């Protein structure tokens, strides 16, 4: 029998920022690298960086730095590595899982000044950008040539490509065109010890491991990207959008798998339930019927003949699933209005509830009706309303748990209910997050999906990149894991053992 | 431990019936002439795990294989104590037709998987070579091999959403999940695509599927010269057509394929094979547009459908192994779309200069050029080196898929892996500290 190494928990290395003296010296070194305009250290300015869009968690960083090029990012990270200072990369701060929550006694590395589109190569269908470039800018840069950048998170007018890479962001058109990872072909990145590497690139099939693929969606734990090569695609010849209303949200759910079962893959399929419809209608007047139990938005795109052939199939499925009303957008303006409702679902929620908690679970499409029923039951049990708005085609749910933070115990109840919803998702064969990431907020749920072996394997990846655990520490993984890998032999020392980071027992 | 004891122990794990040890039986399972102590065909994932645990404890090198179609892929192996074939792990576990996903053991033949999916009018849209000679799901994932369909659908990288893997120490873990959208934890499936069995043995995989399009048609358009055919490629890509496959065939290949598939192709000309899969009316409309666009650049085309179309695509898919003999050299130049004509021009010169035979086809919308060469060794070596320099200078790469071991040694299989080599080595060391899995093949 071969003894197996177990993960050993050792304390992270002592940060130099813990002593006032150390902090002062560290600050001086940052100024050396970036100059006074690139370092923020005053208490009132730091407040702007103490959370991302998930404002329930707040930690004030010691410094925020604003590098302007790869060399500066590399020098900052090398400094942090030498001085054992933890750091967190940050884009626009629109994340909803606390992925950019600062580390205690740490540094926030904001990429907002690295926001140039470096190259637009239309004949080869590539765009090269810096990480601080806003998602929508990419499409804007290529649309006059008839191209666009497909991943379109709802926050695309503000969120950055760097953040999209970290979270592997999705959007309403992912059903047909894939998520960020399907459109990122290569990156330049800085490893936690300051080394600059390139993976992938404009040409396909680079030999070696797919480091790019591993990096996308790694939530900033493996390094910081400083340059990203994107694939752009042709705009479709035609687009048609419709919505259908139903009495029951389950019927909308059944329509979704009914449509794909008929061989039609729409560009997007989105569901909203009655609570959502009402708040959205009040806010933007998208023309949704407020008495409907739910509505389903369907967008078809592609060659004219394909869209025309698929439209009747979609309508037939909708009617078979008891659609009350089917409304096809007459023109681009009406189409935009239909989508405006969907895209404003989150902000509109403020009209019917003082607070809400956004959940992000994924389920197999075919289980939509069943899972929505279970969420309804949970909502009743906890006595809290749950509004549903989601990327139905992908099975990516966004239940909004509504609560009132002024009422004692309600925030905790909402939090617990949101967790139970994730359990329902995983039990149905799904995932705890489809696009927002695990971050700080959901790491307690990661073990619902992955067992010790799965998590240990992910830790092997982490340790290959960041043996000190300084890069966005404390995120994603449920317990502090250090770089002691499960080894195979008792008599041969593991490289990580040798470096003194762990022991076998 | 003496060899006889090793073999006894391995036989105990997988059973006598699933172990080959005699020289005459091992035959087809000898990677580049190395002679394994045993070839094993475990019946389930537990046996794979046990074999690896034992191999790790004895520092025995393990070469993962399926049917053996890619046994020689990569650098020349640094050790081959055990060949572990997943051929018996061939169950299709689940086909969730309404979710467009399916899970299968990785020894499942792609051809069998497809016929099962076809029952529900769905398919896994990959068409790498060796489809009929036994390509398995695991082998296609591990090599990230692909064919003409990748323009429309991508490679395994885009289709694999979950997997179960046995690590070098025998630990079984899973990555990804059974839903298309999932960003929980690291995207481990991506790491295993193209990892050539050096990080673990893939035992089970889950894929996203697509509905089989209602109709399909292909046109073959010949041109007087390369400039005109490339101009058509660019105008096709710039149009709003939705093309599934777009192959740019060299004149030699076009003639050979025409003959093999029984299609009348204009002799000695660069030829485009353009395939559209869609609803019938969209196929018809788009075929017309394609022919119009191509004829503007002086192309003349024939339409191919039905059985002939299938045969044509089979020949394109398999040409690298069918047109060059068993000892032939197969390579892929991965370049930008706009550098494809440059690759063709370079290849054009080889037969005249060094007497080798060259067939090539570019996945024109992806910049991936499949090349097969046959001829005298020195000429092959210098041609491959030239092709590599050309590709790497333009930010691309040249990878050798098959060649005799001497050619491999002199040219190098992968070329310049670049600045990420260090991190690759660290990953390999952490996943496989004893370096038992396919040692030396990749990094």
Short mmCIF file of C-alpha atoms in Angstrom, two decimals, chain B residues 14-364:
data_model
loop_
_atom_site.label_atom_id
_atom_site.label_comp_id
_atom_site.label_asym_id
_atom_site.label_seq_id
_atom_site.Cartn_x
_atom_site.Cartn_y
_atom_site.Cartn_z
CA UNK B 14 -6.88 -6.58 -15.54
CA UNK B 15 -7.20 -10.35 -15.99
CA UNK B 16 -5.44 -12.76 -18.32
CA UNK B 17 -7.87 -12.18 -21.15
CA UNK B 18 -7.15 -8.48 -21.17
CA UNK B 19 -3.37 -8.71 -21.14
CA UNK B 20 -1.02 -9.22 -24.06
CA UNK B 21 2.58 -10.08 -23.35
CA UNK B 22 3.79 -12.24 -26.23
CA UNK B 23 5.85 -10.49 -28.88
CA UNK B 24 3.63 -11.75 -31.70
CA UNK B 25 0.50 -10.43 -30.00
CA UNK B 26 1.90 -7.05 -29.11
CA UNK B 27 2.62 -6.31 -32.76
CA UNK B 28 0.38 -3.32 -33.42
CA UNK B 29 1.00 -1.81 -29.99
CA UNK B 30 4.65 -0.94 -30.23
CA UNK B 31 5.17 2.77 -30.10
CA UNK B 32 8.03 3.55 -32.42
CA UNK B 33 9.58 0.17 -32.01
CA UNK B 34 9.69 0.22 -28.21
CA UNK B 35 8.75 -3.16 -26.78
CA UNK B 36 6.31 -2.91 -23.85
CA UNK B 37 6.36 -5.51 -21.08
CA UNK B 38 2.59 -5.77 -21.44
CA UNK B 39 -0.35 -4.34 -23.33
CA UNK B 40 -3.36 -3.96 -21.06
CA UNK B 41 -7.04 -3.54 -21.81
CA UNK B 42 -8.66 -2.64 -18.49
CA UNK B 43 -12.39 -3.27 -18.24
CA UNK B 44 -13.26 -0.35 -16.02
CA UNK B 45 -11.97 2.84 -14.48
CA UNK B 46 -11.06 1.11 -11.21
CA UNK B 47 -8.66 -1.15 -13.07
CA UNK B 48 -7.11 1.82 -14.84
CA UNK B 49 -6.61 3.44 -11.46
CA UNK B 50 -5.04 0.31 -10.01
CA UNK B 51 -2.69 -0.13 -12.96
CA UNK B 52 -1.50 3.45 -12.63
CA UNK B 53 -1.03 3.19 -8.88
CA UNK B 54 1.11 0.12 -9.41
CA UNK B 55 3.00 1.69 -12.31
CA UNK B 56 3.74 4.78 -10.23
CA UNK B 57 5.01 2.73 -7.32
CA UNK B 58 7.37 0.86 -9.66
CA UNK B 59 8.20 3.86 -11.87
CA UNK B 60 6.92 2.06 -14.95
CA UNK B 61 6.21 4.22 -17.96
CA UNK B 62 2.67 4.02 -19.32
CA UNK B 63 1.63 4.82 -22.89
CA UNK B 64 -2.10 5.49 -23.10
CA UNK B 65 -3.80 4.31 -26.29
CA UNK B 66 -7.22 3.64 -27.73
CA UNK B 67 -7.23 1.59 -30.92
CA UNK B 68 -3.66 2.62 -31.58
CA UNK B 69 -4.20 5.04 -34.49
CA UNK B 70 -2.07 7.71 -32.78
CA UNK B 71 0.42 5.52 -30.98
CA UNK B 72 3.37 7.29 -32.56
CA UNK B 73 2.14 10.82 -32.06
CA UNK B 74 4.55 13.29 -30.48
CA UNK B 75 8.24 13.10 -29.69
CA UNK B 76 9.82 9.69 -29.65
CA UNK B 77 8.81 8.03 -26.43
CA UNK B 78 11.31 7.92 -23.59
CA UNK B 79 9.81 4.76 -22.18
CA UNK B 80 7.05 2.28 -22.87
CA UNK B 81 6.87 -0.34 -20.13
CA UNK B 82 3.12 -0.61 -20.39
CA UNK B 83 0.73 0.23 -23.19
CA UNK B 84 -2.68 0.84 -21.65
CA UNK B 85 -5.50 0.70 -24.16
CA UNK B 86 -8.92 2.05 -23.26
CA UNK B 87 -10.56 0.00 -25.99
CA UNK B 88 -12.72 -1.88 -23.49
CA UNK B 89 -13.96 1.30 -21.89
CA UNK B 90 -16.51 1.70 -24.61
CA UNK B 91 -19.90 2.25 -23.05
CA UNK B 92 -22.09 5.14 -24.05
CA UNK B 93 -23.31 6.17 -20.64
CA UNK B 94 -25.94 8.73 -21.38
CA UNK B 95 -27.45 10.62 -24.27
CA UNK B 96 -29.53 13.49 -22.99
CA UNK B 97 -31.08 14.32 -26.35
CA UNK B 98 -33.21 17.21 -25.13
CA UNK B 99 -30.16 18.76 -23.47
CA UNK B 100 -27.94 18.10 -26.51
CA UNK B 101 -25.28 16.43 -24.37
CA UNK B 102 -23.90 12.91 -24.19
CA UNK B 103 -21.46 11.09 -21.95
CA UNK B 104 -19.37 8.13 -23.05
CA UNK B 105 -16.35 6.18 -21.96
CA UNK B 106 -13.33 7.36 -23.86
CA UNK B 107 -12.54 4.07 -25.62
CA UNK B 108 -15.80 4.42 -27.56
CA UNK B 109 -15.20 4.61 -31.30
CA UNK B 110 -16.23 7.94 -32.77
CA UNK B 111 -18.03 6.05 -35.55
CA UNK B 112 -20.10 4.09 -33.02
CA UNK B 113 -20.82 7.17 -30.98
CA UNK B 114 -22.08 8.95 -34.09
CA UNK B 115 -24.40 6.15 -35.11
CA UNK B 116 -25.90 6.09 -31.65
CA UNK B 117 -26.43 9.87 -31.66
CA UNK B 118 -27.85 9.74 -35.17
CA UNK B 119 -30.82 7.77 -33.81
CA UNK B 120 -31.93 11.06 -32.23
CA UNK B 121 -30.87 13.09 -35.25
CA UNK B 122 -27.88 14.57 -33.43
CA UNK B 123 -24.12 14.38 -33.86
CA UNK B 124 -20.79 15.31 -32.38
CA UNK B 125 -19.47 17.65 -35.06
CA UNK B 126 -15.88 16.49 -35.36
CA UNK B 127 -14.42 14.70 -38.36
CA UNK B 128 -10.76 13.91 -37.74
CA UNK B 129 -8.89 11.32 -39.79
CA UNK B 130 -8.88 7.62 -38.86
CA UNK B 131 -12.63 7.62 -38.38
CA UNK B 132 -12.97 4.20 -39.99
CA UNK B 133 -9.72 2.74 -38.71
CA UNK B 134 -10.72 3.15 -35.08
CA UNK B 135 -10.34 6.72 -33.78
CA UNK B 136 -11.70 6.78 -30.23
CA UNK B 137 -13.18 9.68 -28.32
CA UNK B 138 -10.30 9.64 -25.85
CA UNK B 139 -7.66 9.70 -28.57
CA UNK B 140 -9.33 12.58 -30.36
CA UNK B 141 -9.50 14.58 -27.13
CA UNK B 142 -5.91 13.79 -26.16
CA UNK B 143 -4.61 14.81 -29.59
CA UNK B 144 -7.18 17.54 -30.33
CA UNK B 145 -7.26 16.12 -33.82
CA UNK B 146 -9.76 17.71 -36.17
CA UNK B 147 -10.98 17.81 -39.74
CA UNK B 148 -12.79 20.02 -42.24
CA UNK B 149 -15.87 20.51 -40.03
CA UNK B 150 -13.94 22.63 -37.57
CA UNK B 151 -14.77 25.80 -39.48
CA UNK B 152 -18.42 25.42 -38.58
CA UNK B 153 -18.13 23.78 -35.19
CA UNK B 154 -14.63 24.03 -33.73
CA UNK B 155 -12.53 21.23 -32.31
CA UNK B 156 -12.90 19.05 -29.22
CA UNK B 157 -11.81 22.12 -27.30
CA UNK B 158 -15.21 23.69 -27.96
CA UNK B 159 -17.23 20.49 -27.59
CA UNK B 160 -15.86 18.78 -24.49
CA UNK B 161 -17.64 20.04 -21.37
CA UNK B 162 -16.81 17.44 -18.75
CA UNK B 163 -14.47 14.55 -18.13
CA UNK B 164 -13.36 11.93 -15.69
CA UNK B 165 -9.63 11.30 -15.55
CA UNK B 166 -7.29 8.93 -13.79
CA UNK B 167 -4.22 10.78 -12.61
CA UNK B 168 -0.74 9.32 -12.69
CA UNK B 169 -1.00 8.25 -9.05
CA UNK B 170 -4.30 6.48 -9.68
CA UNK B 171 -6.51 9.23 -8.25
CA UNK B 172 -9.77 9.57 -10.14
CA UNK B 173 -11.13 13.07 -10.52
CA UNK B 174 -13.71 14.85 -12.63
CA UNK B 175 -13.57 18.23 -14.31
CA UNK B 176 -16.28 20.37 -15.83
CA UNK B 177 -19.84 19.07 -15.68
CA UNK B 178 -22.74 17.91 -17.77
CA UNK B 179 -24.07 21.37 -18.53
CA UNK B 180 -22.77 23.54 -21.33
CA UNK B 181 -22.36 26.61 -19.17
CA UNK B 182 -20.31 26.09 -16.04
CA UNK B 183 -17.61 28.29 -14.62
CA UNK B 184 -17.15 26.65 -11.23
CA UNK B 185 -13.45 26.07 -10.57
CA UNK B 186 -10.78 25.72 -13.23
CA UNK B 187 -11.74 24.55 -16.72
CA UNK B 188 -9.85 21.26 -16.46
CA UNK B 189 -11.35 19.74 -19.62
CA UNK B 190 -9.45 22.37 -21.64
CA UNK B 191 -6.16 21.36 -20.05
CA UNK B 192 -6.66 17.78 -21.17
CA UNK B 193 -7.56 18.56 -24.78
CA UNK B 194 -4.35 18.08 -26.72
CA UNK B 195 -2.35 17.00 -23.67
CA UNK B 196 -1.48 13.73 -25.39
CA UNK B 197 -2.07 11.53 -22.38
CA UNK B 198 0.78 13.12 -20.46
CA UNK B 199 -1.30 14.42 -17.54
CA UNK B 200 -3.71 11.57 -16.93
CA UNK B 201 -5.76 8.92 -18.66
CA UNK B 202 -9.11 10.26 -19.80
CA UNK B 203 -11.72 7.66 -18.88
CA UNK B 204 -15.02 9.33 -19.54
CA UNK B 205 -16.13 12.44 -21.36
CA UNK B 206 -19.22 14.60 -21.77
CA UNK B 207 -19.82 16.56 -24.96
CA UNK B 208 -22.16 19.18 -26.24
CA UNK B 209 -23.94 18.00 -29.37
CA UNK B 210 -25.63 19.55 -32.37
CA UNK B 211 -28.72 18.64 -34.36
CA UNK B 212 -27.90 17.12 -37.75
CA UNK B 213 -28.78 19.81 -40.30
CA UNK B 214 -31.65 19.02 -42.59
CA UNK B 215 -29.62 19.21 -45.77
CA UNK B 216 -26.04 19.36 -47.01
CA UNK B 217 -24.35 20.20 -50.29
CA UNK B 218 -20.84 20.85 -51.49
CA UNK B 219 -19.44 22.64 -54.47
CA UNK B 220 -16.00 22.08 -55.91
CA UNK B 221 -14.71 25.18 -57.64
CA UNK B 222 -11.50 25.18 -59.67
CA UNK B 223 -9.39 28.21 -60.46
CA UNK B 224 -6.67 29.06 -62.92
CA UNK B 225 -4.28 30.21 -60.27
CA UNK B 226 -3.71 30.53 -56.55
CA UNK B 227 -4.38 34.28 -56.41
CA UNK B 228 -7.87 33.80 -57.75
CA UNK B 229 -8.74 30.93 -55.47
CA UNK B 230 -7.44 32.82 -52.43
CA UNK B 231 -9.40 35.89 -53.47
CA UNK B 232 -12.52 33.73 -53.45
CA UNK B 233 -11.68 32.37 -50.02
CA UNK B 234 -11.48 35.91 -48.70
CA UNK B 235 -14.76 36.96 -50.29
CA UNK B 236 -16.52 33.84 -48.99
CA UNK B 237 -15.28 34.53 -45.46
CA UNK B 238 -16.33 38.17 -45.72
CA UNK B 239 -19.85 37.26 -46.83
CA UNK B 240 -22.71 36.43 -44.49
CA UNK B 241 -22.79 32.83 -45.68
CA UNK B 242 -22.69 30.19 -42.95
CA UNK B 243 -20.18 27.68 -44.26
CA UNK B 244 -19.53 24.36 -42.47
CA UNK B 245 -16.30 23.42 -44.28
CA UNK B 246 -14.05 25.33 -46.62
CA UNK B 247 -11.07 23.40 -47.93
CA UNK B 248 -8.52 24.92 -50.23
CA UNK B 249 -7.02 21.96 -52.11
CA UNK B 250 -3.65 22.03 -53.81
CA UNK B 251 -3.77 21.08 -57.53
CA UNK B 252 -2.19 17.67 -56.89
CA UNK B 253 -4.65 16.89 -54.13
CA UNK B 254 -7.65 18.14 -56.10
CA UNK B 255 -6.82 15.82 -58.99
CA UNK B 256 -6.19 12.84 -56.73
CA UNK B 257 -9.36 13.37 -54.73
CA UNK B 258 -11.46 13.89 -57.84
CA UNK B 259 -10.27 10.57 -59.12
CA UNK B 260 -10.81 8.73 -55.85
CA UNK B 261 -14.27 10.17 -55.28
CA UNK B 262 -15.27 9.83 -58.93
CA UNK B 263 -15.81 13.54 -59.47
CA UNK B 264 -14.77 15.37 -62.60
CA UNK B 265 -12.29 17.96 -61.32
CA UNK B 266 -10.46 20.30 -63.62
CA UNK B 267 -6.87 19.07 -63.80
CA UNK B 268 -4.01 20.81 -62.14
CA UNK B 269 -5.80 23.69 -60.48
CA UNK B 270 -6.29 25.10 -57.04
CA UNK B 271 -9.75 24.04 -55.98
CA UNK B 272 -12.13 25.01 -53.22
CA UNK B 273 -14.45 22.50 -51.60
CA UNK B 274 -17.24 24.48 -49.93
CA UNK B 275 -19.84 22.72 -47.84
CA UNK B 276 -23.06 24.18 -46.50
CA UNK B 277 -25.24 22.30 -44.02
CA UNK B 278 -28.56 23.91 -43.20
CA UNK B 279 -32.26 23.78 -43.99
CA UNK B 280 -32.82 22.85 -47.62
CA UNK B 281 -33.75 26.30 -48.88
CA UNK B 282 -30.83 27.97 -47.13
CA UNK B 283 -28.47 25.39 -48.65
CA UNK B 284 -29.83 26.08 -52.11
CA UNK B 285 -29.67 29.86 -51.70
CA UNK B 286 -26.16 29.78 -50.32
CA UNK B 287 -24.81 27.42 -52.95
CA UNK B 288 -25.95 29.87 -55.57
CA UNK B 289 -24.24 32.77 -53.79
CA UNK B 290 -21.04 30.74 -53.42
CA UNK B 291 -20.91 29.89 -57.11
CA UNK B 292 -21.62 33.53 -58.02
CA UNK B 293 -18.85 34.81 -55.76
CA UNK B 294 -16.36 32.25 -57.04
CA UNK B 295 -17.14 32.79 -60.69
CA UNK B 296 -16.41 36.49 -60.22
CA UNK B 297 -12.84 35.42 -59.50
CA UNK B 298 -12.80 33.12 -62.51
CA UNK B 299 -13.71 29.87 -60.79
CA UNK B 300 -15.79 27.15 -62.37
CA UNK B 301 -17.66 24.74 -60.19
CA UNK B 302 -19.46 21.45 -59.91
CA UNK B 303 -22.08 20.60 -57.32
CA UNK B 304 -21.73 17.44 -55.27
CA UNK B 305 -24.44 15.87 -53.15
CA UNK B 306 -25.64 12.62 -51.67
CA UNK B 307 -23.29 9.65 -51.49
CA UNK B 308 -20.68 11.31 -53.67
CA UNK B 309 -20.54 14.21 -51.26
CA UNK B 310 -19.97 11.87 -48.32
CA UNK B 311 -17.27 10.05 -50.25
CA UNK B 312 -15.55 13.32 -51.16
CA UNK B 313 -15.43 14.46 -47.54
CA UNK B 314 -14.20 11.06 -46.42
CA UNK B 315 -11.34 11.37 -48.89
CA UNK B 316 -10.50 14.91 -47.77
CA UNK B 317 -10.62 13.82 -44.13
CA UNK B 318 -8.36 10.83 -44.71
CA UNK B 319 -6.06 12.01 -47.47
CA UNK B 320 -2.99 12.37 -45.27
CA UNK B 321 -2.87 8.66 -44.57
CA UNK B 322 -4.33 7.42 -47.86
CA UNK B 323 -2.21 9.33 -50.33
CA UNK B 324 1.13 8.98 -48.62
CA UNK B 325 2.25 5.44 -47.99
CA UNK B 326 2.54 3.87 -44.54
CA UNK B 327 5.90 5.55 -43.99
CA UNK B 328 4.66 8.90 -45.25
CA UNK B 329 5.11 12.17 -43.47
CA UNK B 330 2.12 14.13 -42.23
CA UNK B 331 2.34 17.66 -40.89
CA UNK B 332 0.11 20.59 -40.09
CA UNK B 333 1.10 24.16 -40.65
CA UNK B 334 -0.97 26.43 -38.42
CA UNK B 335 -0.83 29.94 -39.82
CA UNK B 336 -3.05 32.98 -40.30
CA UNK B 337 -5.72 32.87 -42.98
CA UNK B 338 -3.77 35.42 -45.04
CA UNK B 339 -0.58 33.33 -44.89
CA UNK B 340 -2.15 30.25 -46.45
CA UNK B 341 -1.15 31.21 -50.03
CA UNK B 342 2.44 31.61 -48.81
CA UNK B 343 2.39 28.06 -47.46
CA UNK B 344 1.03 26.78 -50.79
CA UNK B 345 3.73 28.62 -52.76
CA UNK B 346 6.43 27.16 -50.59
CA UNK B 347 5.00 23.65 -50.95
CA UNK B 348 4.72 24.08 -54.72
CA UNK B 349 8.47 24.37 -54.98
CA UNK B 350 9.34 21.18 -53.09
CA UNK B 351 8.56 18.52 -55.72
CA UNK B 352 10.65 20.27 -58.32
CA UNK B 353 13.53 21.08 -56.03
CA UNK B 354 13.82 17.84 -54.13
CA UNK B 355 11.65 15.33 -55.89
CA UNK B 356 9.21 14.71 -53.05
CA UNK B 357 5.52 14.22 -53.53
CA UNK B 358 3.32 16.77 -51.73
CA UNK B 359 -0.44 16.91 -51.19
CA UNK B 360 -2.00 19.67 -49.14
CA UNK B 361 -5.32 21.07 -48.10
CA UNK B 362 -5.91 24.24 -46.12
CA UNK B 363 -8.80 24.59 -43.71
CA UNK B 364 -9.00 27.95 -45.39
#
